[in-house]
CSV table of C-alpha atoms in Angstrom, one decimal:
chain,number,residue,atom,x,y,z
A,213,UNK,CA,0.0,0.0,0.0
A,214,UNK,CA,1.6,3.6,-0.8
A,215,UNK,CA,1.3,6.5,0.9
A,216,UNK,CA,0.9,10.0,-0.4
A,217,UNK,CA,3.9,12.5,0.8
A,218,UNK,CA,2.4,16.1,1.5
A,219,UNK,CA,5.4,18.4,1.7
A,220,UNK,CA,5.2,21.3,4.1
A,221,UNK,CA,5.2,23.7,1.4
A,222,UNK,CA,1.8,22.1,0.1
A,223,UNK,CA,0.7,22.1,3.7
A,224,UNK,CA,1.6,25.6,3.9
A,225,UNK,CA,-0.7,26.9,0.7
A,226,UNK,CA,-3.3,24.4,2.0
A,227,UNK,CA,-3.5,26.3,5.2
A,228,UNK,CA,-2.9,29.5,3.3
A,229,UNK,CA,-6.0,28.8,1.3
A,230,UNK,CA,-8.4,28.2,3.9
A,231,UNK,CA,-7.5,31.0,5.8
A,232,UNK,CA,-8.5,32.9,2.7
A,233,UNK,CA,-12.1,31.1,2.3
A,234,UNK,CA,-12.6,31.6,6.1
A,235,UNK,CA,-11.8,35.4,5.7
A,236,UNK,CA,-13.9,35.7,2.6
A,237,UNK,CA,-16.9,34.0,4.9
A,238,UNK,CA,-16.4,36.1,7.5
A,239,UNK,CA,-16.6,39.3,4.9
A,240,UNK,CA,-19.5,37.6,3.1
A,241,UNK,CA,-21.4,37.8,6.4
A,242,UNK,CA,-20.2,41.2,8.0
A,243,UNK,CA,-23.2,43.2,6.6
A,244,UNK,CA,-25.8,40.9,8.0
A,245,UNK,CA,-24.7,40.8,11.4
A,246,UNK,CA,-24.2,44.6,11.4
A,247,UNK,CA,-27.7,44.6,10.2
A,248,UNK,CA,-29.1,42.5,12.9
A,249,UNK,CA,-26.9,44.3,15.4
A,250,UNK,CA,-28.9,47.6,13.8
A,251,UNK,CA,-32.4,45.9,14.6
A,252,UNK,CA,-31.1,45.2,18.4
A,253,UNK,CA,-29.6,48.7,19.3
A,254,UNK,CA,-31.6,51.1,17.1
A,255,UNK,CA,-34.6,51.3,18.9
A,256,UNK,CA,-33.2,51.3,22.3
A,257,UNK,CA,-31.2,54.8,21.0
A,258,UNK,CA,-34.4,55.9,19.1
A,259,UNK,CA,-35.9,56.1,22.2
A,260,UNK,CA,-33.1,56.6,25.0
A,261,UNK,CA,-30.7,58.6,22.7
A,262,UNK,CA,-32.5,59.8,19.3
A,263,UNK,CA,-30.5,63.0,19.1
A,264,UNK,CA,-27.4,60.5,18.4
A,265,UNK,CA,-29.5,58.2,16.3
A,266,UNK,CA,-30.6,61.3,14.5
A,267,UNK,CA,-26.9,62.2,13.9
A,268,UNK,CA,-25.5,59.3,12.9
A,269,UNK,CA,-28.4,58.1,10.5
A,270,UNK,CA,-27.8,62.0,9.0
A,271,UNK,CA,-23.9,60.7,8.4
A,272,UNK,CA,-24.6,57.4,7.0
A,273,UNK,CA,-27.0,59.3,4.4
A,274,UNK,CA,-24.8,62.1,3.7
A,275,UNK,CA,-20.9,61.8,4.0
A,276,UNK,CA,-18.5,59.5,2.2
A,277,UNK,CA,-17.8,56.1,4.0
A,278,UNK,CA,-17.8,57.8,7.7
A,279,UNK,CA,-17.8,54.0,9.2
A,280,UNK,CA,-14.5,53.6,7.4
A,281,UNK,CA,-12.9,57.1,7.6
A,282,UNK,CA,-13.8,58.0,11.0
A,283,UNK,CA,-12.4,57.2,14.4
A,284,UNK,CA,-13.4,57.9,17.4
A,285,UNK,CA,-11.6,57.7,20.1
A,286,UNK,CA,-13.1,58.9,23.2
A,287,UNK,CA,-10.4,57.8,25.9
A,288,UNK,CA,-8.3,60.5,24.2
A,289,UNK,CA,-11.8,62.8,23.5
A,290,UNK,CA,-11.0,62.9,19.3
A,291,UNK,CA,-13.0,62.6,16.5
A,292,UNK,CA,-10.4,61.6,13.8
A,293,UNK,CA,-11.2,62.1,10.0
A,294,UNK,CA,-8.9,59.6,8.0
A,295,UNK,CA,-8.3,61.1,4.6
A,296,UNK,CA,-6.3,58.7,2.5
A,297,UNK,CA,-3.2,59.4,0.7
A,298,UNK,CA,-3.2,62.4,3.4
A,299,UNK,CA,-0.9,60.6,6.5
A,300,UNK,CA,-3.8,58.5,7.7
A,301,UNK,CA,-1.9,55.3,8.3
A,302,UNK,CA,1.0,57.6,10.3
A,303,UNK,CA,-1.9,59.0,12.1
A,304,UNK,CA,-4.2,56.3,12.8
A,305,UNK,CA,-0.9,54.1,14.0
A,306,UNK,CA,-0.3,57.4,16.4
A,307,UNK,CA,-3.6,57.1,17.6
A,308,UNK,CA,-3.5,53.3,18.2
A,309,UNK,CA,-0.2,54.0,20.3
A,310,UNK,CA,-1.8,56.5,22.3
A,311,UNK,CA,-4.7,54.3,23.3
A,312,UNK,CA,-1.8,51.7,24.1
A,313,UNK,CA,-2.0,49.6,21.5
A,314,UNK,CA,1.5,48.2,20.3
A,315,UNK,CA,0.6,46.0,17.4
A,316,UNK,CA,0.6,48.7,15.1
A,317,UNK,CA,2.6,51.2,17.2
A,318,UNK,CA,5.9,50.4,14.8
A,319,UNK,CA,4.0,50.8,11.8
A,320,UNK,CA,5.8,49.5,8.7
A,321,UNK,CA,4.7,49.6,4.9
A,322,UNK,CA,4.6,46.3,4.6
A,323,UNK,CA,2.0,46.1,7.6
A,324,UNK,CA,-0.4,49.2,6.5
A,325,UNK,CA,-3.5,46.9,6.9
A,326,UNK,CA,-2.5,46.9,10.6
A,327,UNK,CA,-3.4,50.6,11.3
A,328,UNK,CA,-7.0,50.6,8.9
A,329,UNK,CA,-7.9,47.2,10.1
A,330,UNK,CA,-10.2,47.8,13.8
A,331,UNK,CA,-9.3,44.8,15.2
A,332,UNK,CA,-5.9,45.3,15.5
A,333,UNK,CA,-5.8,48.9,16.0
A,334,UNK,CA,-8.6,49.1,18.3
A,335,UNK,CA,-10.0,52.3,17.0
A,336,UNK,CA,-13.9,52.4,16.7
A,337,UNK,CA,-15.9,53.6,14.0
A,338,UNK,CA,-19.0,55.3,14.9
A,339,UNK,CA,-21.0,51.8,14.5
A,340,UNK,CA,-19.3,50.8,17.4
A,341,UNK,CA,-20.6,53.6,19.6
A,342,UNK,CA,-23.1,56.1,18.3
A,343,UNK,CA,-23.7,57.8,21.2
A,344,UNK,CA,-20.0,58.3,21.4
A,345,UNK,CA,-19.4,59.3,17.9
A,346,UNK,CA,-21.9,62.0,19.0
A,347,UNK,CA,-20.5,63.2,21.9
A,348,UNK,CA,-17.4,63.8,20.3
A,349,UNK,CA,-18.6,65.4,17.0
A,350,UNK,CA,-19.8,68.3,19.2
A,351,UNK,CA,-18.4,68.3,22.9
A,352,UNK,CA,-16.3,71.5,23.2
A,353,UNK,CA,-13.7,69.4,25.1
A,354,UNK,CA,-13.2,67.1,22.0
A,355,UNK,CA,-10.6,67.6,19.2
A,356,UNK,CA,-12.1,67.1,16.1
A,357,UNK,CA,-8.9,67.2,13.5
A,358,UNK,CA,-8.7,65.6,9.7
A,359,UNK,CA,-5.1,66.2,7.2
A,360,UNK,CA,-5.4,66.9,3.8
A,361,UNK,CA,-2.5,67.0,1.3
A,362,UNK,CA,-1.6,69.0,-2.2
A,363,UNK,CA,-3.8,67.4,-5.0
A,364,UNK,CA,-0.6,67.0,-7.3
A,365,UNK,CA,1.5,64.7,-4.8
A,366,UNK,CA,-1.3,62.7,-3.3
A,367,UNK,CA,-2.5,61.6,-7.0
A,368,UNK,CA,0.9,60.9,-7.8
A,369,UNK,CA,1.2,58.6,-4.6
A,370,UNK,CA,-2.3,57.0,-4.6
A,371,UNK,CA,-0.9,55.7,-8.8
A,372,UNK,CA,2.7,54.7,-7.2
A,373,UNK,CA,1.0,53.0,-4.4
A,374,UNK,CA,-1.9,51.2,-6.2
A,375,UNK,CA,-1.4,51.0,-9.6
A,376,UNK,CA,2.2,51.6,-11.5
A,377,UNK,CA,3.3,48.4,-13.1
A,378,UNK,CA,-0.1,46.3,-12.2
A,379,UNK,CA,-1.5,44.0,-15.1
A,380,UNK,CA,-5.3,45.7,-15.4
A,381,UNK,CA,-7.2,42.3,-15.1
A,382,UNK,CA,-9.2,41.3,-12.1
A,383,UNK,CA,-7.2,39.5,-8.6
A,384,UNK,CA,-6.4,43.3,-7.3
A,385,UNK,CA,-9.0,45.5,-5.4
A,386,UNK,CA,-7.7,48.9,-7.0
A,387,UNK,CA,-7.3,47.3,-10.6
A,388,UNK,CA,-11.3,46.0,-9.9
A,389,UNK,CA,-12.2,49.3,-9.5
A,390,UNK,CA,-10.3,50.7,-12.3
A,391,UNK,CA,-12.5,47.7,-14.7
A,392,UNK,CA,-15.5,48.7,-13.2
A,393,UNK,CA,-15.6,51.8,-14.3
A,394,UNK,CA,-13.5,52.5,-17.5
A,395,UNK,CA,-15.8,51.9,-20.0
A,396,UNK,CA,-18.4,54.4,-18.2
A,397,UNK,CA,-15.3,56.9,-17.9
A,398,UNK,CA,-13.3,56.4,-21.1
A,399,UNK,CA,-13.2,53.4,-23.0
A,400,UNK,CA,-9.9,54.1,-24.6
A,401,UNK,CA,-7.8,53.5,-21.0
A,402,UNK,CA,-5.9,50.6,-21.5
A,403,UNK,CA,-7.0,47.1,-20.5
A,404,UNK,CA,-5.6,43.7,-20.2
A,405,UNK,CA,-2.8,40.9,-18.7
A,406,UNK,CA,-0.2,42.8,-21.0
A,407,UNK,CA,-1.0,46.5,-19.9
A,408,UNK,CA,-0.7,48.7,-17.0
A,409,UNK,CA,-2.0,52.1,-16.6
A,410,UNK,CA,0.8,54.7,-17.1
A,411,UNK,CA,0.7,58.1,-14.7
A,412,UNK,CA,-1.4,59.9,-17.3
A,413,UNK,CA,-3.9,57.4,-18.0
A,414,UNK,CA,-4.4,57.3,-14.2
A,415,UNK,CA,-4.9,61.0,-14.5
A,416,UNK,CA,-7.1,61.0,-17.0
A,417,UNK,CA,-9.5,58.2,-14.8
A,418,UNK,CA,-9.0,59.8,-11.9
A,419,UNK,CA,-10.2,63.1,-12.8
A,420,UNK,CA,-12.9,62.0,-14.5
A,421,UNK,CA,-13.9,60.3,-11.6
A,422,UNK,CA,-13.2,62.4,-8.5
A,423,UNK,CA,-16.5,63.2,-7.7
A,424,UNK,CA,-18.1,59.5,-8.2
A,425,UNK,CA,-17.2,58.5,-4.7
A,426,UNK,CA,-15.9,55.1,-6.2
A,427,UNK,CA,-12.3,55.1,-4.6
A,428,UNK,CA,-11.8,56.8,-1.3
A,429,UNK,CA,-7.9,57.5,-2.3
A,430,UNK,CA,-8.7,59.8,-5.3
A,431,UNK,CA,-12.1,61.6,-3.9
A,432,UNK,CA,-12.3,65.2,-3.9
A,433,UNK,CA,-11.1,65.7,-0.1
A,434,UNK,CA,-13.4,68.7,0.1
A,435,UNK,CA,-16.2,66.4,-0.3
A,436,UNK,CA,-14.2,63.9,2.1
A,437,UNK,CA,-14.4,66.3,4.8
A,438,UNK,CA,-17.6,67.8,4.1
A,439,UNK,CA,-19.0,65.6,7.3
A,440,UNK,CA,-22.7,67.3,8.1
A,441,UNK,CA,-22.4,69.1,11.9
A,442,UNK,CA,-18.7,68.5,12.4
A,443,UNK,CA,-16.9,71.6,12.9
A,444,UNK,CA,-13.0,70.7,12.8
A,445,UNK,CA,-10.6,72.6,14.9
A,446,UNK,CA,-7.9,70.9,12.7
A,447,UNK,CA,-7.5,71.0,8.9
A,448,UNK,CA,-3.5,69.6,9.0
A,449,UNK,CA,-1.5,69.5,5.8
A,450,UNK,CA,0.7,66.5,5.7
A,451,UNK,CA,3.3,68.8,3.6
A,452,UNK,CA,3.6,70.5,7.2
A,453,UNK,CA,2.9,67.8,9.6
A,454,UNK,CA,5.7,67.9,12.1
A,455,UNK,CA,4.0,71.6,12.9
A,456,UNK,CA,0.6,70.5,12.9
A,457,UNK,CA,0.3,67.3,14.3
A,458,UNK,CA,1.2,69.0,17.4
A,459,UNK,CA,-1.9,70.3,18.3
A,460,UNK,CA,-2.8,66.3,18.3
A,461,UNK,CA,0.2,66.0,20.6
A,462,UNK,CA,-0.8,68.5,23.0
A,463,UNK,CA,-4.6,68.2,23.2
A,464,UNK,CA,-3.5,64.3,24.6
A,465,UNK,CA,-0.7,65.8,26.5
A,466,UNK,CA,2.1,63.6,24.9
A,467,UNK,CA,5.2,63.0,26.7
A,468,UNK,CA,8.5,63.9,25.4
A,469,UNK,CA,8.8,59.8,24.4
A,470,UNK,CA,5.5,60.1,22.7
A,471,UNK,CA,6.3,63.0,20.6
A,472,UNK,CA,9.5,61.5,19.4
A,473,UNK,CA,7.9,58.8,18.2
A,474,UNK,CA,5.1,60.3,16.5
A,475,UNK,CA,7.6,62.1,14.0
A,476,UNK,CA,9.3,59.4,11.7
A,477,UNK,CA,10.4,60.1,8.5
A,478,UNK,CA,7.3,60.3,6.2
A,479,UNK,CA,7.1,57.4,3.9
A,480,UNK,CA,7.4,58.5,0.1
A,481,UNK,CA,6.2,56.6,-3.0
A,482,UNK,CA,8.8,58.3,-5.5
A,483,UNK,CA,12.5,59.4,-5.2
A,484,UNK,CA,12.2,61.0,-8.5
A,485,UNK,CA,11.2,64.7,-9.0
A,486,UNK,CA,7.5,65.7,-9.5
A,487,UNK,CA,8.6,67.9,-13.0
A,488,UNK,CA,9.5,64.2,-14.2
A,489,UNK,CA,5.9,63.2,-14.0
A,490,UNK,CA,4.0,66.3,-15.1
A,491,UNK,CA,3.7,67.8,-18.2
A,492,UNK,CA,1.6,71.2,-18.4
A,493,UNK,CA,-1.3,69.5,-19.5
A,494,UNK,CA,-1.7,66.8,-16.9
A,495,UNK,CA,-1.3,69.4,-14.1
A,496,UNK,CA,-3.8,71.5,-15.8
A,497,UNK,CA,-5.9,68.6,-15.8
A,498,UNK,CA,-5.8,67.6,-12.2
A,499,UNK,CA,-6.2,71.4,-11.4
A,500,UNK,CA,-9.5,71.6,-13.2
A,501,UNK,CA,-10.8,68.8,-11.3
A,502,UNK,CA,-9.9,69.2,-7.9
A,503,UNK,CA,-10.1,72.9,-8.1
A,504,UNK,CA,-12.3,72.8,-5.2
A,505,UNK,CA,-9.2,70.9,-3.1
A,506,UNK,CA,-7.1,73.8,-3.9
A,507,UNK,CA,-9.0,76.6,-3.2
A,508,UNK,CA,-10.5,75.1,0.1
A,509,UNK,CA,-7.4,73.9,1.5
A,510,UNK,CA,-5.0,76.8,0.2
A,511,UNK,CA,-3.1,74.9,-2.2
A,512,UNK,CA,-1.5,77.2,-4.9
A,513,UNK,CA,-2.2,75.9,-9.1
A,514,UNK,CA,1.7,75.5,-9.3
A,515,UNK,CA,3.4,72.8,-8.8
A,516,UNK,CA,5.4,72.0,-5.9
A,517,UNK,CA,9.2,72.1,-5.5
């Protein structure tokens, strides 16, 4: 009788494999359970707390992903507004550290699911506490604080991080995205195993979709922020954010220790220089359609140094 040798290797994928299926389940069945949970605890805030109900129901209806993009963090008395592409992994991993969290204190690259994933941060979205996320959207004791970045560098960033050198066929979540909405926003982007969308044809998409709320990482972050009875007392730019993440730093009253470590070296997509990806017309481009982001945010039409 012979035996069949599974190698560790094979075990290894094997295991690999249903971890994925179990994660896929568990994903598959995440907006059912937060719809029973919705059942349960909506009617006992209807009618012990309906001014937070009120609140959050008019956040869910109106602003863009607030489950996702918004922490609160009421041990420290913050409402955080994650803009992508704008610091938020830097800040959220700050944040996580502050609440004393170490998993995702040492934030590497390689582990920037760490800082956006709940579990192992341990930063709640409102879901988790709409009473909370209520409390702190308007207590004057609360610092309500978001970063934003220039329009030209965080494009540039979101197509170095997401999509430069990708095959544009489905198996990526960014590259999904792009496939799902070409045709509707120019069906002469490249497509296919054998392509990958150059800077300007991620331009080109981007801009044309800025304002279709399909990817958090190029929205228009005026529309990002736009979060109905929030008043932030912080609009940081990440360009300056040793300067401005102090006012984080002192409204937790960060020790010296703390501080230090909430100032490494900002991780950068590109060492090349910005006039190597722009022409004239591309800035021009991205100008026109996140004129709004400039304007609102101060940003001037030229291009950075």
């Amino acid at each position: 009788m012979t035996t069949s040798h599974v190698s560790p290797a094979d075990k290894t994928v094997s295991g690999k494999r249903k971890v994925g299926v179990i994660r896929r389940l568990e994903r598959s069945l995440r907006p059912g359970l937060r719809n029973l949970r919705g059942l349960v605890k909506e009617p006992f805030l209807a009618w012990a707390h309906p001014e937070a109900l009120a609140f959050y129901r008019r956040a869910m209806q109106t602003a863009y992903l607030p489950d996702d993009l918004i922490d609160v963090v009421p041990q420290l008395k913050i409402l955080y507004l994650a803009t992508p592409k704008a610091a938020s992994s830097r800040i959220r991993s700050n944040l996580a550290a502050m609440i004393g969290n170490d998993t995702v204190s040492e934030w590497r690259s390689d582990q920037n699911w760490k800082v956006h994933n709940r579990k192992a941060s341990s930063l709640q979205a409102p879901r988790h506490g709409i009473v909370q996320f209520h409390r702190m959207a308007t207590s004057p004791e609360a610092l309500r604080f978001t970063f934003v970045r220039n329009p030209y560098t965080r494009l540039l960033s979101c197509w170095a991080d997401q999509y430069r050198d990708r095959p544009l066929v489905e198996g990526y979540g960014r590259v999904e995205v792009y496939l799902a909405h070409r045709e509707r926003a120019d069906p002469s982007l490249p497509v296919g195993a054998d392509k990958s969308l150059s800077f300007a044809d991620f331009v080109a998409f981007a801009c044309t979709t800025s304002t279709w709320r399909i990817d958090k990482h190029w929205q228009r972050q005026s529309d990002i922020v736009d979060l109905p009875g929030v008043v932030f007392d912080l609009i940081g730019k990440t360009e300056t954010f040793a300067r401005d993440f102090e006012r984080v730093l002192d409204h937790v009253g960060a020790s010296e220790e703390m501080r230090r470590a909430a100032m490494p070296p900002l991780h950068t997509s590109s060492r090349r220089r910005l006039a190597d990806y722009f022409t004239p017309e591309l800035a021009n481009t991205i100008y026109r359609a996140y004129e709004r982001d400039f304007d609102q945010f101060g940003y001037p039409r030229a291009l950075p140094e």
